[in-house]
mmCIF file of C-alpha atoms in Angstrom:
data_model
loop_
_atom_site.group_PDB
_atom_site.id
_atom_site.type_symbol
_atom_site.label_atom_id
_atom_site.label_comp_id
_atom_site.label_asym_id
_atom_site.label_seq_id
_atom_site.Cartn_x
_atom_site.Cartn_y
_atom_site.Cartn_z
ATOM 1 C CA MET A 1 0.044 -0.380 -0.020
ATOM 2 C CA LYS A 2 1.466 2.988 -0.885
ATOM 3 C CA THR A 3 1.086 6.251 1.614
ATOM 4 C CA ILE A 4 1.363 10.098 0.705
ATOM 5 C CA VAL A 5 0.186 12.045 3.313
ATOM 6 C CA SER A 6 -7.391 9.862 5.722
ATOM 7 C CA SER A 7 -8.057 8.482 5.189
ATOM 8 C CA PHE A 8 -9.017 6.954 5.380
ATOM 9 C CA GLY A 9 -8.216 8.228 8.559
ATOM 10 C CA ALA A 10 -6.829 9.480 8.229
ATOM 11 C CA LEU A 11 -9.010 10.057 10.029
ATOM 12 C CA ALA A 12 -7.564 11.224 13.036
ATOM 13 C CA LEU A 13 -5.066 14.286 12.438
ATOM 14 C CA VAL A 14 -7.327 15.802 15.165
ATOM 15 C CA VAL A 15 -4.266 13.950 18.209
ATOM 16 C CA LEU A 16 -2.402 17.471 16.643
ATOM 17 C CA LEU A 17 -4.431 18.965 19.409
ATOM 18 C CA ALA A 18 -1.266 17.750 22.064
ATOM 19 C CA GLY A 19 0.098 20.653 20.923
ATOM 20 C CA GLN A 20 -2.535 22.543 22.992
ATOM 21 C CA ALA A 21 -0.040 21.005 25.988
ATOM 22 C CA THR A 22 -3.499 19.972 27.646
ATOM 23 C CA ALA A 23 -5.582 17.005 28.631
ATOM 24 C CA ALA A 24 -8.280 16.296 26.750
ATOM 25 C CA THR A 25 -10.932 14.840 24.857
ATOM 26 C CA TRP A 26 -12.103 16.364 21.760
ATOM 27 C CA GLN A 27 -15.226 15.279 19.321
ATOM 28 C CA ILE A 28 -15.066 15.937 15.527
ATOM 29 C CA ASP A 29 -17.353 18.627 14.506
ATOM 30 C CA THR A 30 -18.095 17.158 11.538
ATOM 31 C CA THR A 31 -20.641 20.002 10.391
ATOM 32 C CA HIS A 32 -17.938 22.414 10.764
ATOM 33 C CA SER A 33 -15.667 18.960 8.736
ATOM 34 C CA THR A 34 -15.522 17.506 5.372
ATOM 35 C CA LEU A 35 -13.654 14.044 4.446
ATOM 36 C CA THR A 36 -13.279 13.686 0.689
ATOM 37 C CA PHE A 37 -11.491 11.522 -1.567
ATOM 38 C CA LYS A 38 -10.679 11.447 -5.542
ATOM 39 C CA ILE A 39 -9.851 8.169 -8.133
ATOM 40 C CA LYS A 40 -8.273 8.655 -11.287
ATOM 41 C CA HIS A 41 -11.964 7.342 -13.810
ATOM 42 C CA MET A 42 -10.159 6.440 -17.131
ATOM 43 C CA LEU A 43 -8.679 10.208 -18.380
ATOM 44 C CA SER A 44 -9.552 13.182 -15.126
ATOM 45 C CA LYS A 45 -10.233 12.052 -11.382
ATOM 46 C CA THR A 46 -13.773 12.097 -9.896
ATOM 47 C CA ALA A 47 -14.281 12.577 -6.116
ATOM 48 C CA GLY A 48 -16.448 12.224 -3.515
ATOM 49 C CA GLN A 49 -16.931 12.097 0.163
ATOM 50 C CA PHE A 50 -18.963 10.360 3.412
ATOM 51 C CA THR A 51 -21.597 12.413 4.651
ATOM 52 C CA GLU A 52 -21.627 10.282 8.418
ATOM 53 C CA TRP A 53 -18.493 10.694 10.360
ATOM 54 C CA GLU A 54 -17.622 10.502 14.082
ATOM 55 C CA GLY A 55 -14.631 10.546 16.118
ATOM 56 C CA THR A 56 -13.368 10.823 19.440
ATOM 57 C CA ILE A 57 -9.515 12.128 20.921
ATOM 58 C CA GLU A 58 -7.967 11.831 23.425
ATOM 59 C CA THR A 59 -4.699 14.609 23.908
ATOM 60 C CA GLY A 60 -1.843 14.709 26.026
ATOM 61 C CA ASP A 61 0.433 16.688 27.001
ATOM 62 C CA ALA A 62 3.010 16.928 24.500
ATOM 63 C CA LEU A 63 2.523 16.545 20.305
ATOM 64 C CA THR A 64 4.151 13.076 20.054
ATOM 65 C CA GLU A 65 1.610 11.565 22.547
ATOM 66 C CA GLY A 66 -2.839 11.664 22.205
ATOM 67 C CA SER A 67 -4.738 9.084 20.880
ATOM 68 C CA ALA A 68 -7.670 9.042 18.152
ATOM 69 C CA ASN A 69 -11.012 6.805 16.762
ATOM 70 C CA VAL A 70 -13.115 7.145 14.123
ATOM 71 C CA THR A 71 -15.658 6.006 12.774
ATOM 72 C CA ILE A 72 -17.203 5.935 9.073
ATOM 73 C CA GLN A 73 -20.994 5.055 7.704
ATOM 74 C CA ALA A 74 -19.437 3.691 4.591
ATOM 75 C CA ALA A 75 -23.208 3.946 3.050
ATOM 76 C CA SER A 76 -23.571 7.046 3.846
ATOM 77 C CA ILE A 77 -20.671 7.704 0.539
ATOM 78 C CA ASP A 78 -22.190 10.686 -1.497
ATOM 79 C CA THR A 79 -20.535 11.194 -5.519
ATOM 80 C CA ARG A 80 -22.930 13.520 -6.253
ATOM 81 C CA ASP A 81 -24.562 10.768 -8.998
ATOM 82 C CA GLN A 82 -27.603 7.823 -7.273
ATOM 83 C CA LYS A 83 -26.989 5.154 -9.834
ATOM 84 C CA ARG A 84 -23.025 5.223 -9.160
ATOM 85 C CA ASP A 85 -23.125 5.742 -5.561
ATOM 86 C CA ASP A 86 -25.749 2.554 -5.734
ATOM 87 C CA HIS A 87 -23.055 0.622 -7.144
ATOM 88 C CA LEU A 88 -19.973 1.957 -4.746
ATOM 89 C CA ARG A 89 -22.280 0.186 -2.095
ATOM 90 C CA SER A 90 -23.131 -3.270 -3.797
ATOM 91 C CA ALA A 91 -20.369 -6.019 -3.117
ATOM 92 C CA ASP A 92 -18.419 -5.429 -6.005
ATOM 93 C CA PHE A 93 -17.186 -2.140 -4.045
ATOM 94 C CA PHE A 94 -17.815 -0.942 -0.383
ATOM 95 C CA ASP A 95 -20.445 -4.098 0.914
ATOM 96 C CA VAL A 96 -22.380 -1.925 2.963
ATOM 97 C CA GLU A 97 -24.591 -4.890 3.750
ATOM 98 C CA ASN A 98 -21.925 -6.617 4.912
ATOM 99 C CA HIS A 99 -19.388 -3.884 6.134
ATOM 100 C CA PRO A 100 -20.727 -1.344 7.200
ATOM 101 C CA THR A 101 -18.359 0.715 8.588
ATOM 102 C CA ILE A 102 -14.971 2.161 8.024
ATOM 103 C CA THR A 103 -12.273 2.527 11.134
ATOM 104 C CA PHE A 104 -9.679 4.450 12.545
ATOM 105 C CA LYS A 105 -7.950 3.466 15.345
ATOM 106 C CA SER A 106 -4.005 5.737 15.980
ATOM 107 C CA THR A 107 -1.123 3.379 17.355
ATOM 108 C CA LYS A 108 1.552 6.437 17.236
ATOM 109 C CA VAL A 109 2.365 9.902 16.913
ATOM 110 C CA VAL A 110 6.550 10.579 16.269
ATOM 111 C CA GLU A 111 8.005 13.595 15.012
ATOM 112 C CA ASN A 112 9.332 13.391 11.705
ATOM 113 C CA GLY A 113 12.457 16.156 11.085
ATOM 114 C CA ASP A 114 9.524 19.137 10.918
ATOM 115 C CA GLN A 115 6.127 17.376 10.832
ATOM 116 C CA TYR A 116 4.508 14.560 12.593
ATOM 117 C CA VAL A 117 2.646 11.818 11.087
ATOM 118 C CA MET A 118 0.035 9.493 12.315
ATOM 119 C CA HIS A 119 -0.029 5.558 12.572
ATOM 120 C CA GLY A 120 -2.608 3.854 13.029
ATOM 121 C CA ASP A 121 -5.088 1.067 12.117
ATOM 122 C CA PHE A 122 -7.289 1.463 8.631
ATOM 123 C CA THR A 123 -10.104 -1.247 8.295
ATOM 124 C CA MET A 124 -12.401 -1.245 5.134
ATOM 125 C CA LEU A 125 -13.715 -4.741 3.934
ATOM 126 C CA GLY A 126 -13.114 -6.733 6.975
ATOM 127 C CA ILE A 127 -9.019 -6.124 6.696
ATOM 128 C CA THR A 128 -7.236 -3.637 8.580
ATOM 129 C CA LYS A 129 -3.435 -2.244 7.229
ATOM 130 C CA THR A 130 -1.492 0.504 8.537
ATOM 131 C CA VAL A 131 -1.423 3.860 7.743
ATOM 132 C CA GLU A 132 0.914 6.913 7.759
ATOM 133 C CA ILE A 133 -0.516 10.297 7.732
ATOM 134 C CA PRO A 134 1.317 13.663 8.069
ATOM 135 C CA PHE A 135 -1.765 16.162 10.039
ATOM 136 C CA GLU A 136 -0.489 20.194 9.879
ATOM 137 C CA PHE A 137 -2.317 22.523 12.228
ATOM 138 C CA HIS A 138 -3.785 25.716 12.440
ATOM 139 C CA GLY A 139 -4.683 26.678 15.330
ATOM 140 C CA THR A 140 -7.172 26.926 17.932
ATOM 141 C CA ALA A 141 -10.534 29.719 18.915
ATOM 142 C CA LYS A 142 -13.304 30.463 21.360
ATOM 143 C CA ASP A 143 -16.602 30.072 19.013
ATOM 144 C CA PRO A 144 -18.762 32.641 19.597
ATOM 145 C CA TRP A 145 -20.602 30.458 22.046
ATOM 146 C CA GLY A 146 -17.212 30.339 23.876
ATOM 147 C CA ASN A 147 -16.382 27.142 23.128
ATOM 148 C CA THR A 148 -12.902 26.355 22.655
ATOM 149 C CA LYS A 149 -12.351 24.492 18.720
ATOM 150 C CA ALA A 150 -9.112 23.308 17.108
ATOM 151 C CA GLY A 151 -8.457 22.873 13.180
ATOM 152 C CA PHE A 152 -6.266 20.847 11.540
ATOM 153 C CA SER A 153 -5.864 18.974 8.113
ATOM 154 C CA GLY A 154 -3.984 16.114 6.079
ATOM 155 C CA SER A 155 -4.592 13.993 3.481
ATOM 156 C CA THR A 156 -3.439 10.558 2.996
ATOM 157 C CA THR A 157 -3.550 7.981 -0.786
ATOM 158 C CA ILE A 158 -3.654 3.881 -0.217
ATOM 159 C CA ASN A 159 -4.267 1.330 -2.473
ATOM 160 C CA ARG A 160 -7.863 0.441 -2.648
ATOM 161 C CA LYS A 161 -6.532 -3.516 -3.798
ATOM 162 C CA ASP A 162 -4.548 -3.934 -0.483
ATOM 163 C CA PHE A 163 -8.574 -3.794 0.433
ATOM 164 C CA GLY A 164 -9.789 -6.088 -1.617
ATOM 165 C CA MET A 165 -12.326 -4.056 -3.712
ATOM 166 C CA VAL A 166 -10.721 -5.176 -6.282
ATOM 167 C CA TRP A 167 -13.231 -3.679 -9.129
ATOM 168 C CA ASN A 168 -12.336 -3.233 -12.291
ATOM 169 C CA ASN A 169 -13.616 -3.035 -17.112
ATOM 170 C CA ALA A 170 -10.614 -2.403 -19.297
ATOM 171 C CA LEU A 171 -11.014 -0.072 -21.620
ATOM 172 C CA ASP A 172 -10.663 -0.744 -25.293
ATOM 173 C CA GLN A 173 -7.897 1.603 -26.274
ATOM 174 C CA GLY A 174 -5.794 -0.487 -22.844
ATOM 175 C CA GLY A 175 -6.194 0.609 -19.429
ATOM 176 C CA PHE A 176 -8.999 0.253 -17.439
ATOM 177 C CA VAL A 177 -12.108 2.608 -15.797
ATOM 178 C CA LEU A 178 -10.763 2.863 -12.364
ATOM 179 C CA GLY A 179 -7.357 3.579 -10.607
ATOM 180 C CA ASP A 180 -6.270 1.923 -7.624
ATOM 181 C CA ASP A 181 -5.403 4.697 -5.924
ATOM 182 C CA VAL A 182 -7.534 6.217 -3.560
ATOM 183 C CA GLU A 183 -6.644 10.257 -2.420
ATOM 184 C CA ILE A 184 -7.879 11.632 1.137
ATOM 185 C CA GLN A 185 -8.235 14.745 2.336
ATOM 186 C CA LEU A 186 -9.803 16.205 5.627
ATOM 187 C CA ASP A 187 -10.215 18.837 6.806
ATOM 188 C CA ILE A 188 -11.302 19.302 10.532
ATOM 189 C CA ALA A 189 -12.650 21.164 13.178
ATOM 190 C CA ALA A 190 -12.785 19.553 16.950
ATOM 191 C CA VAL A 191 -14.578 20.185 20.117
ATOM 192 C CA GLN A 192 -13.495 20.680 23.507
ATOM 193 C CA THR A 193 -15.857 18.306 25.402
ATOM 194 C CA GLN A 194 -13.987 17.925 28.379
ATOM 195 C CA ALA A 195 -10.799 18.795 29.792
ATOM 196 C CA GLY A 196 -8.752 16.828 31.108
ATOM 197 C CA LYS A 197 -7.432 16.070 35.029
#
């Protein structure tokens, strides 16, 4: 599996909040966050997103401390085309009847030069692989209602075949309809729900 930069996990980039030097619990604010993806389709790329997902983050007193867990509802996939989305939910792709969720559970955060990388177990279609997600922190702020929030972003690339998602169609001129690599982009806002002790 090739990793460039959520995830799907990726999805646990929120551990970067540990940089606030205080232990705390955070919840991903999915109404102000996006989990999107792109995959090559013939000569261009097709994009989509998941609209139902959630995540909880526990942060420590240092950037390399903390943990995160994310769960995605596979049936919430949305590519703005009902027929295509129905196909993606079928056994050819996400097989949502037998594998309703996609999950990510962090295992560690490591310092790599001038950036940090989250490692974790990403599970899709019942297959678990380790992914690595470099991330960028955008700071924290109080919203108009007094909630403490933080923002960050990151991306990763996974090979769908590593998870048993192998459906494809050959093109007359050679090659295939779909690429193997899936680019995942996370733009996340998280709200602090509990201060550390």
